[in-house]
Every structure is written in C-alpha cells, then in structure tokens.
Amino acid sequence: MKRLVLAVMAVGMMVAGAVQSAEALNNPGGIGGLESLRGGIELETTRAADPMKRYPRDQGTIDSDYVYQPPLIPHTIRNYEVSLNANKCLACHSWKNANEMGATKISVTHYQSPRKGQVLSDVSPSRYFCLQCHVPQADAKPLVENNFQRVDALR
Ligand code: HEC
Ligand code: HEC
C-alpha cells in the first residue's frame, strides 16, 4: 500500500514538473514578462556583464550641471589604488605633487575639517576616498528616465 502511494505521488510530481516546464517555455524566466534593470532575466541566472564604459581621452572635462559639483574625472582610473595603504590619486593631485605631474591641485576644501571648517595640514579624512564624490566621465545613458536640468546659472 505504502509503495503504491509513493508511486502515485512520484507520477504526480512528474506530471506537475512537465506542466511547469511547459509554462516556463511560454514564460521564459518565470518573471511574468516583467523587465527590470537587469533585463528580462531571473535573479538566479547570471547574465553577461555589461561592456566596460569607454573613457575617451580627448573629450576634455564635461561641464558641471550644478554649482559645487565634484568635477568629473577626465581620465581612466583603472588600477588606481585608493586604500588604507596608498592613494594613487594623491600621487598626482596632492599639493605636493600636482605641479610636477601637471595635474589640477585638489582645492583647499579637501583640507578642511568637515565639522568646523578648520584647514588641516593634510587631506581631510573625509576627502580621502576620492571616488565617493568624483566619478570618471563617460557618455553613459541614464538607466531610468531622467529629466534633470542644469541649474540656470550654468546654462
Ligand atoms: C598620473 C597622474 C594622475 C593620477 C594618478 C590621477 N589623476 Fe586625475 N588628473 C590628472 C591630470 C593630468 C588631469 C588634468 C586633465 C587631464 O589631462 O586629463 C586630471 C584631472 C582630474 C580631475 C578634473 C579636475 C578639474 O579641474 O576638472 C579630477 C576630478 C581628477 N583628475 C580626479 C582624480 C582621481 C579621483 C584620481 C584617483 C582615482 C586621479 N584623478 C588620479 C592626473 C592624474
Ligand atoms: C566629499 C566629496 C569629495 C571627496 C571625497 C573628494 N572631492 Fe574633490 N572635489 C569635491 C568638490 C565638491 C569639488 C568642487 C568644489 C571644490 O573645489 O571644493 C572638488 C574639486 C576637486 C578638484 C578640482 C579642484 C579645482 O581647483 O578645480 C580636484 C582635482 C579634486 N577635487 C580631486 C580630488 C581627489 C584627488 C580626491 C581624493 C584625495 C578628492 N577630490 C576627494 C568633492 C570631493
């Protein structure tokens, strides 16, 4: 009797499985036809990574869209380490090295303590991780619709 029940259950499961896979064919990904930023792909499916953005060298710095915007980085930053042990950006942009490297000096705000505005003798810890604020510029399409407009003063 027990065996019979098991056999019936097994057949039942197979039938259910077949129905399910037929469903999966009609509805690939089983995501109800919804498409997210990852595309129409189920979470557990690893999709190919997006191609790397190109950072053209000759485009100059893209203008700011608002006042006090951290300027975009007009060069590639591949393999530039910024960690506890090293800060590659400062090798060119610190006040000590900027002239020699022909790079823009970080401005004095990068030496100010964020709380009281005192000017410190070295880069403020709050400005150490450059990429928190500065990003390399690329002609990247917005991921979602965006109708942000440049502030009037900079138009
Ligand atoms: C090898 C030297 C070098 C290194 C390392 C470097 N930069 Fe630069 N950077 C430059 C030079 C030179 C410029 C001037 C524009 C140009 O020629 O590309 C520049 C321009 C910039 C600008 C634009 C400044 C402005 O006035 O608009 C930003 C922002 C910037 N870099 C941020 C960074 C950050 C953040 C890092 C680290 C991830 C970094 N840079 C690493 C050399 C360097
Ligand atoms: C908390 C955000 C923040 C961090 C972190 C930060 N910056 Fe900036 N940076 C800014 C803003 C905002 C400006 C534009 C206004 C100003 O000069 O303060 C700027 C300006 C600059 C400029 C242009 C200066 C000029 O005179 O035109 C350079 C170069 C620069 N940053 C490099 C760096 C580097 C290198 C680091 C890391 C050591 C860094 N920044 C960290 C926000 C930041």
PDB file of C-alpha atoms and ligand atoms in Angstrom:
ATOM      1  CA  MET A   1       0.000   0.000   0.000  1.00  0.00           C
ATOM      2  CA  LYS A   2       2.760   2.384   1.033  1.00  0.00           C
ATOM      3  CA  ARG A   3       4.601   1.642  -2.219  1.00  0.00           C
ATOM      4  CA  LEU A   4       1.513   2.329  -4.264  1.00  0.00           C
ATOM      5  CA  VAL A   5       1.043   5.715  -2.585  1.00  0.00           C
ATOM      6  CA  LEU A   6       4.681   6.568  -3.230  1.00  0.00           C
ATOM      7  CA  ALA A   7       4.425   5.552  -6.874  1.00  0.00           C
ATOM      8  CA  VAL A   8       1.282   7.641  -7.358  1.00  0.00           C
ATOM      9  CA  MET A   9       2.982  10.605  -5.723  1.00  0.00           C
ATOM     10  CA  ALA A  10       6.052  10.214  -7.938  1.00  0.00           C
ATOM     11  CA  VAL A  11       3.952  10.138 -11.098  1.00  0.00           C
ATOM     12  CA  GLY A  12       2.028  13.144  -9.852  1.00  0.00           C
ATOM     13  CA  MET A  13       5.229  15.071  -9.314  1.00  0.00           C
ATOM     14  CA  MET A  14       6.494  14.206 -12.778  1.00  0.00           C
ATOM     15  CA  VAL A  15       3.273  15.433 -14.357  1.00  0.00           C
ATOM     16  CA  ALA A  16       3.436  18.641 -12.318  1.00  0.00           C
ATOM     17  CA  GLY A  17       7.060  19.067 -13.392  1.00  0.00           C
ATOM     18  CA  ALA A  18       6.135  18.682 -17.056  1.00  0.00           C
ATOM     19  CA  VAL A  19       3.335  21.224 -16.714  1.00  0.00           C
ATOM     20  CA  GLN A  20       5.751  23.610 -15.018  1.00  0.00           C
ATOM     21  CA  SER A  21       8.395  23.342 -17.703  1.00  0.00           C
ATOM     22  CA  ALA A  22       5.761  23.892 -20.392  1.00  0.00           C
ATOM     23  CA  GLU A  23       4.839  27.046 -18.506  1.00  0.00           C
ATOM     24  CA  ALA A  24       8.481  28.074 -18.368  1.00  0.00           C
ATOM     25  CA  LEU A  25       8.660  27.790 -22.159  1.00  0.00           C
ATOM     26  CA  ASN A  26       5.755  30.157 -22.626  1.00  0.00           C
ATOM     27  CA  ASN A  27       7.028  32.486 -19.973  1.00  0.00           C
ATOM     28  CA  PRO A  28      10.804  32.366 -20.125  1.00  0.00           C
ATOM     29  CA  GLY A  29      12.463  33.263 -16.882  1.00  0.00           C
ATOM     30  CA  GLY A  30       9.228  32.850 -14.974  1.00  0.00           C
ATOM     31  CA  ILE A  31       9.183  36.557 -14.219  1.00  0.00           C
ATOM     32  CA  GLY A  32       5.743  37.225 -15.643  1.00  0.00           C
ATOM     33  CA  GLY A  33       7.146  39.126 -18.595  1.00  0.00           C
ATOM     34  CA  LEU A  34       8.496  41.848 -16.340  1.00  0.00           C
ATOM     35  CA  GLU A  35      11.714  43.527 -17.281  1.00  0.00           C
ATOM     36  CA  SER A  36      13.904  45.203 -14.690  1.00  0.00           C
ATOM     37  CA  LEU A  37      17.254  46.974 -14.964  1.00  0.00           C
ATOM     38  CA  ARG A  38      18.837  43.520 -15.285  1.00  0.00           C
ATOM     39  CA  GLY A  39      16.669  42.857 -18.320  1.00  0.00           C
ATOM     40  CA  GLY A  40      14.074  40.079 -18.550  1.00  0.00           C
ATOM     41  CA  ILE A  41      16.198  37.647 -16.594  1.00  0.00           C
ATOM     42  CA  GLU A  42      15.570  35.698 -13.399  1.00  0.00           C
ATOM     43  CA  LEU A  43      17.620  36.636 -10.377  1.00  0.00           C
ATOM     44  CA  GLU A  44      19.392  33.298 -10.155  1.00  0.00           C
ATOM     45  CA  THR A  45      20.505  33.441 -13.789  1.00  0.00           C
ATOM     46  CA  THR A  46      23.877  35.082 -14.127  1.00  0.00           C
ATOM     47  CA  ARG A  47      23.848  37.241 -17.179  1.00  0.00           C
ATOM     48  CA  ALA A  48      26.824  38.546 -19.060  1.00  0.00           C
ATOM     49  CA  ALA A  49      28.317  41.693 -17.556  1.00  0.00           C
ATOM     50  CA  ASP A  50      27.682  44.977 -19.335  1.00  0.00           C
ATOM     51  CA  PRO A  51      30.550  46.068 -21.531  1.00  0.00           C
ATOM     52  CA  MET A  52      33.030  48.376 -19.825  1.00  0.00           C
ATOM     53  CA  LYS A  53      32.385  52.070 -20.361  1.00  0.00           C
ATOM     54  CA  ARG A  54      34.838  53.895 -22.551  1.00  0.00           C
ATOM     55  CA  TYR A  55      36.500  56.968 -21.138  1.00  0.00           C
ATOM     56  CA  PRO A  56      37.562  58.905 -24.201  1.00  0.00           C
ATOM     57  CA  ARG A  57      40.773  60.790 -23.641  1.00  0.00           C
ATOM     58  CA  ASP A  58      40.216  63.723 -25.885  1.00  0.00           C
ATOM     59  CA  GLN A  59      36.825  64.936 -24.771  1.00  0.00           C
ATOM     60  CA  GLY A  60      38.050  67.326 -22.072  1.00  0.00           C
ATOM     61  CA  THR A  61      36.164  67.697 -18.823  1.00  0.00           C
ATOM     62  CA  ILE A  62      32.383  67.670 -19.197  1.00  0.00           C
ATOM     63  CA  ASP A  63      30.936  70.877 -17.725  1.00  0.00           C
ATOM     64  CA  SER A  64      29.271  70.913 -14.335  1.00  0.00           C
ATOM     65  CA  ASP A  65      25.495  70.717 -14.044  1.00  0.00           C
ATOM     66  CA  TYR A  66      25.263  72.497 -10.714  1.00  0.00           C
ATOM     67  CA  VAL A  67      27.402  74.696  -8.529  1.00  0.00           C
ATOM     68  CA  TYR A  68      29.786  72.871  -6.159  1.00  0.00           C
ATOM     69  CA  GLN A  69      29.577  69.676  -8.172  1.00  0.00           C
ATOM     70  CA  PRO A  70      32.646  67.492  -7.753  1.00  0.00           C
ATOM     71  CA  PRO A  71      34.255  67.692 -11.206  1.00  0.00           C
ATOM     72  CA  LEU A  72      34.106  64.501 -13.262  1.00  0.00           C
ATOM     73  CA  ILE A  73      37.355  62.637 -13.801  1.00  0.00           C
ATOM     74  CA  PRO A  74      38.515  63.167 -17.398  1.00  0.00           C
ATOM     75  CA  HIS A  75      40.863  60.184 -17.458  1.00  0.00           C
ATOM     76  CA  THR A  76      40.733  56.468 -16.855  1.00  0.00           C
ATOM     77  CA  ILE A  77      41.318  55.286 -13.280  1.00  0.00           C
ATOM     78  CA  ARG A  78      41.891  51.626 -13.947  1.00  0.00           C
ATOM     79  CA  ASN A  79      44.150  50.012 -11.349  1.00  0.00           C
ATOM     80  CA  TYR A  80      44.464  53.236  -9.350  1.00  0.00           C
ATOM     81  CA  GLU A  81      44.580  52.030  -5.768  1.00  0.00           C
ATOM     82  CA  VAL A  82      42.821  54.028  -3.091  1.00  0.00           C
ATOM     83  CA  SER A  83      43.112  52.142   0.163  1.00  0.00           C
ATOM     84  CA  LEU A  84      44.433  52.377   3.682  1.00  0.00           C
ATOM     85  CA  ASN A  85      47.963  51.945   2.357  1.00  0.00           C
ATOM     86  CA  ALA A  86      48.014  54.015  -0.786  1.00  0.00           C
ATOM     87  CA  ASN A  87      46.173  56.770  -2.586  1.00  0.00           C
ATOM     88  CA  LYS A  88      47.142  56.840  -6.221  1.00  0.00           C
ATOM     89  CA  CYS A  89      45.070  59.966  -6.887  1.00  0.00           C
ATOM     90  CA  LEU A  90      47.133  61.995  -4.459  1.00  0.00           C
ATOM     91  CA  ALA A  91      50.314  60.908  -6.227  1.00  0.00           C
ATOM     92  CA  CYS A  92      49.251  63.394  -8.910  1.00  0.00           C
ATOM     93  CA  HIS A  93      46.662  65.672  -7.319  1.00  0.00           C
ATOM     94  CA  SER A  94      48.132  66.491  -3.891  1.00  0.00           C
ATOM     95  CA  TRP A  95      49.548  69.965  -3.437  1.00  0.00           C
ATOM     96  CA  LYS A  96      52.980  68.427  -3.170  1.00  0.00           C
ATOM     97  CA  ASN A  97      52.849  66.550  -6.481  1.00  0.00           C
ATOM     98  CA  ALA A  98      50.351  68.400  -8.669  1.00  0.00           C
ATOM     99  CA  ASN A  99      52.753  70.836 -10.295  1.00  0.00           C
ATOM    100  CA  GLU A 100      55.259  68.217 -11.229  1.00  0.00           C
ATOM    101  CA  MET A 101      52.572  65.863 -12.548  1.00  0.00           C
ATOM    102  CA  GLY A 102      50.752  68.600 -14.443  1.00  0.00           C
ATOM    103  CA  ALA A 103      47.507  67.749 -12.647  1.00  0.00           C
ATOM    104  CA  THR A 104      44.906  70.015 -11.046  1.00  0.00           C
ATOM    105  CA  LYS A 105      45.589  70.565  -7.356  1.00  0.00           C
ATOM    106  CA  ILE A 106      42.824  69.385  -5.036  1.00  0.00           C
ATOM    107  CA  SER A 107      41.176  72.546  -3.763  1.00  0.00           C
ATOM    108  CA  VAL A 108      41.547  73.846  -0.227  1.00  0.00           C
ATOM    109  CA  THR A 109      38.137  72.395   0.708  1.00  0.00           C
ATOM    110  CA  HIS A 110      39.829  68.998   0.647  1.00  0.00           C
ATOM    111  CA  TYR A 111      41.967  70.078   3.579  1.00  0.00           C
ATOM    112  CA  GLN A 112      39.116  71.399   5.698  1.00  0.00           C
ATOM    113  CA  SER A 113      37.680  69.513   8.609  1.00  0.00           C
ATOM    114  CA  PRO A 114      34.035  68.912   7.741  1.00  0.00           C
ATOM    115  CA  ARG A 115      32.738  69.969  11.127  1.00  0.00           C
ATOM    116  CA  LYS A 116      34.406  73.249  11.918  1.00  0.00           C
ATOM    117  CA  GLY A 117      35.940  74.132   8.590  1.00  0.00           C
ATOM    118  CA  GLN A 118      39.437  74.376  10.088  1.00  0.00           C
ATOM    119  CA  VAL A 119      42.150  73.952   7.488  1.00  0.00           C
ATOM    120  CA  LEU A 120      44.148  70.839   8.360  1.00  0.00           C
ATOM    121  CA  SER A 121      47.775  70.201   7.495  1.00  0.00           C
ATOM    122  CA  ASP A 122      46.915  67.220   5.282  1.00  0.00           C
ATOM    123  CA  VAL A 123      43.985  65.957   3.232  1.00  0.00           C
ATOM    124  CA  SER A 124      40.918  65.644   5.427  1.00  0.00           C
ATOM    125  CA  PRO A 125      39.966  62.030   6.137  1.00  0.00           C
ATOM    126  CA  SER A 126      36.503  62.913   4.828  1.00  0.00           C
ATOM    127  CA  ARG A 127      38.072  63.595   1.420  1.00  0.00           C
ATOM    128  CA  TYR A 128      40.427  60.664   1.298  1.00  0.00           C
ATOM    129  CA  PHE A 129      38.215  58.316  -0.698  1.00  0.00           C
ATOM    130  CA  CYS A 130      38.079  60.425  -3.841  1.00  0.00           C
ATOM    131  CA  LEU A 131      35.669  58.143  -5.684  1.00  0.00           C
ATOM    132  CA  GLN A 132      32.930  58.759  -3.137  1.00  0.00           C
ATOM    133  CA  CYS A 133      32.412  62.065  -4.923  1.00  0.00           C
ATOM    134  CA  HIS A 134      34.352  62.008  -8.193  1.00  0.00           C
ATOM    135  CA  VAL A 135      33.500  59.565 -10.950  1.00  0.00           C
ATOM    136  CA  PRO A 136      35.128  59.047 -14.322  1.00  0.00           C
ATOM    137  CA  GLN A 137      33.129  60.650 -17.067  1.00  0.00           C
ATOM    138  CA  ALA A 138      31.609  58.529 -19.793  1.00  0.00           C
ATOM    139  CA  ASP A 139      28.829  59.000 -22.277  1.00  0.00           C
ATOM    140  CA  ALA A 140      26.565  56.680 -20.306  1.00  0.00           C
ATOM    141  CA  LYS A 141      22.853  56.560 -20.953  1.00  0.00           C
ATOM    142  CA  PRO A 142      20.679  57.059 -17.871  1.00  0.00           C
ATOM    143  CA  LEU A 143      19.389  53.729 -16.512  1.00  0.00           C
ATOM    144  CA  VAL A 144      15.999  55.215 -15.791  1.00  0.00           C
ATOM    145  CA  GLU A 145      14.260  58.192 -17.344  1.00  0.00           C
ATOM    146  CA  ASN A 146      15.734  61.389 -16.013  1.00  0.00           C
ATOM    147  CA  ASN A 147      14.799  64.949 -16.874  1.00  0.00           C
ATOM    148  CA  PHE A 148      17.297  66.694 -14.628  1.00  0.00           C
ATOM    149  CA  GLN A 149      18.206  70.119 -15.997  1.00  0.00           C
ATOM    150  CA  ARG A 150      21.406  72.045 -15.475  1.00  0.00           C
ATOM    151  CA  VAL A 151      20.915  74.895 -12.973  1.00  0.00           C
ATOM    152  CA  ASP A 152      20.051  78.234 -14.613  1.00  0.00           C
ATOM    153  CA  ALA A 153      23.315  79.895 -13.620  1.00  0.00           C
ATOM    154  CA  LEU A 154      25.316  77.335 -15.603  1.00  0.00           C
ATOM    155  CA  ARG A 155      23.100  77.145 -18.695  1.00  0.00           C
TER     156      ARG A 155
HETATM  157  C1  HEC B   1      49.152  60.029 -13.322  1.00  0.00           C
HETATM  158  C2  HEC B   1      48.607  61.225 -12.723  1.00  0.00           C
HETATM  159  C3  HEC B   1      47.144  61.190 -12.279  1.00  0.00           C
HETATM  160  C4  HEC B   1      46.553  60.303 -11.424  1.00  0.00           C
HETATM  161  C5  HEC B   1      47.160  59.078 -10.757  1.00  0.00           C
HETATM  162  C6  HEC B   1      45.185  60.748 -11.263  1.00  0.00           C
HETATM  163  N1  HEC B   1      44.985  61.885 -11.992  1.00  0.00           N
HETATM  164 FE1  HEC B   1      43.272  62.986 -12.083  1.00  0.00          FE
HETATM  165  N2  HEC B   1      44.102  64.229 -13.461  1.00  0.00           N
HETATM  166  C7  HEC B   1      45.401  64.164 -13.908  1.00  0.00           C
HETATM  167  C8  HEC B   1      45.625  65.206 -14.887  1.00  0.00           C
HETATM  168  C9  HEC B   1      46.928  65.476 -15.622  1.00  0.00           C
HETATM  169  C10 HEC B   1      44.401  65.922 -15.013  1.00  0.00           C
HETATM  170  C11 HEC B   1      44.103  67.100 -15.927  1.00  0.00           C
HETATM  171  C12 HEC B   1      43.225  66.692 -17.070  1.00  0.00           C
HETATM  172  C13 HEC B   1      43.870  65.687 -17.964  1.00  0.00           C
HETATM  173  O1  HEC B   1      44.898  65.975 -18.573  1.00  0.00           O
HETATM  174  O2  HEC B   1      43.375  64.517 -18.035  1.00  0.00           O
HETATM  175  C14 HEC B   1      43.472  65.264 -14.092  1.00  0.00           C
HETATM  176  C15 HEC B   1      42.170  65.675 -13.899  1.00  0.00           C
HETATM  177  C16 HEC B   1      41.362  65.226 -12.876  1.00  0.00           C
HETATM  178  C17 HEC B   1      40.088  65.811 -12.491  1.00  0.00           C
HETATM  179  C18 HEC B   1      39.410  67.018 -13.146  1.00  0.00           C
HETATM  180  C19 HEC B   1      39.855  68.279 -12.461  1.00  0.00           C
HETATM  181  C20 HEC B   1      39.140  69.502 -12.970  1.00  0.00           C
HETATM  182  O3  HEC B   1      39.594  70.597 -12.657  1.00  0.00           O
HETATM  183  O4  HEC B   1      38.120  69.375 -13.649  1.00  0.00           O
HETATM  184  C21 HEC B   1      39.600  65.085 -11.450  1.00  0.00           C
HETATM  185  C22 HEC B   1      38.310  65.313 -10.691  1.00  0.00           C
HETATM  186  C23 HEC B   1      40.562  64.032 -11.188  1.00  0.00           C
HETATM  187  N3  HEC B   1      41.614  64.132 -12.067  1.00  0.00           N
HETATM  188  C24 HEC B   1      40.410  63.089 -10.179  1.00  0.00           C
HETATM  189  C25 HEC B   1      41.272  62.027  -9.995  1.00  0.00           C
HETATM  190  C26 HEC B   1      41.012  60.918  -9.080  1.00  0.00           C
HETATM  191  C27 HEC B   1      39.801  60.794  -8.186  1.00  0.00           C
HETATM  192  C28 HEC B   1      42.077  60.068  -9.186  1.00  0.00           C
HETATM  193  C29 HEC B   1      42.281  58.738  -8.486  1.00  0.00           C
HETATM  194  C30 HEC B   1      41.240  57.732  -8.705  1.00  0.00           C
HETATM  195  C31 HEC B   1      43.014  60.639 -10.137  1.00  0.00           C
HETATM  196  N4  HEC B   1      42.471  61.801 -10.622  1.00  0.00           N
HETATM  197  C32 HEC B   1      44.256  60.106 -10.457  1.00  0.00           C
HETATM  198  C33 HEC B   1      46.350  63.264 -13.486  1.00  0.00           C
HETATM  199  C34 HEC B   1      46.155  62.191 -12.637  1.00  0.00           C
HETATM  200  C1  HEC B   2      33.163  64.657  -0.115  1.00  0.00           C
HETATM  201  C2  HEC B   2      33.294  64.750  -1.564  1.00  0.00           C
HETATM  202  C3  HEC B   2      34.694  64.818  -2.164  1.00  0.00           C
HETATM  203  C4  HEC B   2      35.743  63.952  -1.955  1.00  0.00           C
HETATM  204  C5  HEC B   2      35.790  62.736  -1.055  1.00  0.00           C
HETATM  205  C6  HEC B   2      36.819  64.426  -2.802  1.00  0.00           C
HETATM  206  N1  HEC B   2      36.419  65.529  -3.503  1.00  0.00           N
HETATM  207 FE1  HEC B   2      37.480  66.524  -4.910  1.00  0.00          FE
HETATM  208  N2  HEC B   2      36.010  67.908  -5.056  1.00  0.00           N
HETATM  209  C7  HEC B   2      34.788  67.855  -4.445  1.00  0.00           C
HETATM  210  C8  HEC B   2      34.011  69.049  -4.774  1.00  0.00           C
HETATM  211  C9  HEC B   2      32.603  69.357  -4.270  1.00  0.00           C
HETATM  212  C10 HEC B   2      34.821  69.840  -5.630  1.00  0.00           C
HETATM  213  C11 HEC B   2      34.482  71.190  -6.274  1.00  0.00           C
HETATM  214  C12 HEC B   2      34.461  72.283  -5.238  1.00  0.00           C
HETATM  215  C13 HEC B   2      35.759  72.370  -4.538  1.00  0.00           C
HETATM  216  O1  HEC B   2      36.780  72.655  -5.173  1.00  0.00           O
HETATM  217  O2  HEC B   2      35.752  72.090  -3.343  1.00  0.00           O
HETATM  218  C14 HEC B   2      36.071  69.088  -5.794  1.00  0.00           C
HETATM  219  C15 HEC B   2      37.132  69.517  -6.563  1.00  0.00           C
HETATM  220  C16 HEC B   2      38.215  68.723  -6.901  1.00  0.00           C
HETATM  221  C17 HEC B   2      39.228  69.058  -7.888  1.00  0.00           C
HETATM  222  C18 HEC B   2      39.269  70.331  -8.735  1.00  0.00           C
HETATM  223  C19 HEC B   2      39.911  71.414  -7.950  1.00  0.00           C
HETATM  224  C20 HEC B   2      39.895  72.729  -8.684  1.00  0.00           C
HETATM  225  O3  HEC B   2      40.563  73.636  -8.200  1.00  0.00           O
HETATM  226  O4  HEC B   2      39.246  72.851  -9.717  1.00  0.00           O
HETATM  227  C21 HEC B   2      40.120  68.020  -7.936  1.00  0.00           C
HETATM  228  C22 HEC B   2      41.344  67.889  -8.807  1.00  0.00           C
HETATM  229  C23 HEC B   2      39.696  67.052  -6.941  1.00  0.00           C
HETATM  230  N3  HEC B   2      38.543  67.507  -6.338  1.00  0.00           N
HETATM  231  C24 HEC B   2      40.342  65.876  -6.675  1.00  0.00           C
HETATM  232  C25 HEC B   2      40.048  65.050  -5.601  1.00  0.00           C
HETATM  233  C26 HEC B   2      40.896  63.962  -5.153  1.00  0.00           C
HETATM  234  C27 HEC B   2      42.203  63.529  -5.803  1.00  0.00           C
HETATM  235  C28 HEC B   2      40.269  63.417  -4.064  1.00  0.00           C
HETATM  236  C29 HEC B   2      40.759  62.288  -3.172  1.00  0.00           C
HETATM  237  C30 HEC B   2      42.033  62.521  -2.492  1.00  0.00           C
HETATM  238  C31 HEC B   2      39.023  64.127  -3.854  1.00  0.00           C
HETATM  239  N4  HEC B   2      38.934  65.125  -4.788  1.00  0.00           N
HETATM  240  C32 HEC B   2      38.074  63.843  -2.873  1.00  0.00           C
HETATM  241  C33 HEC B   2      34.336  66.831  -3.633  1.00  0.00           C
HETATM  242  C34 HEC B   2      35.131  65.804  -3.140  1.00  0.00           C
END
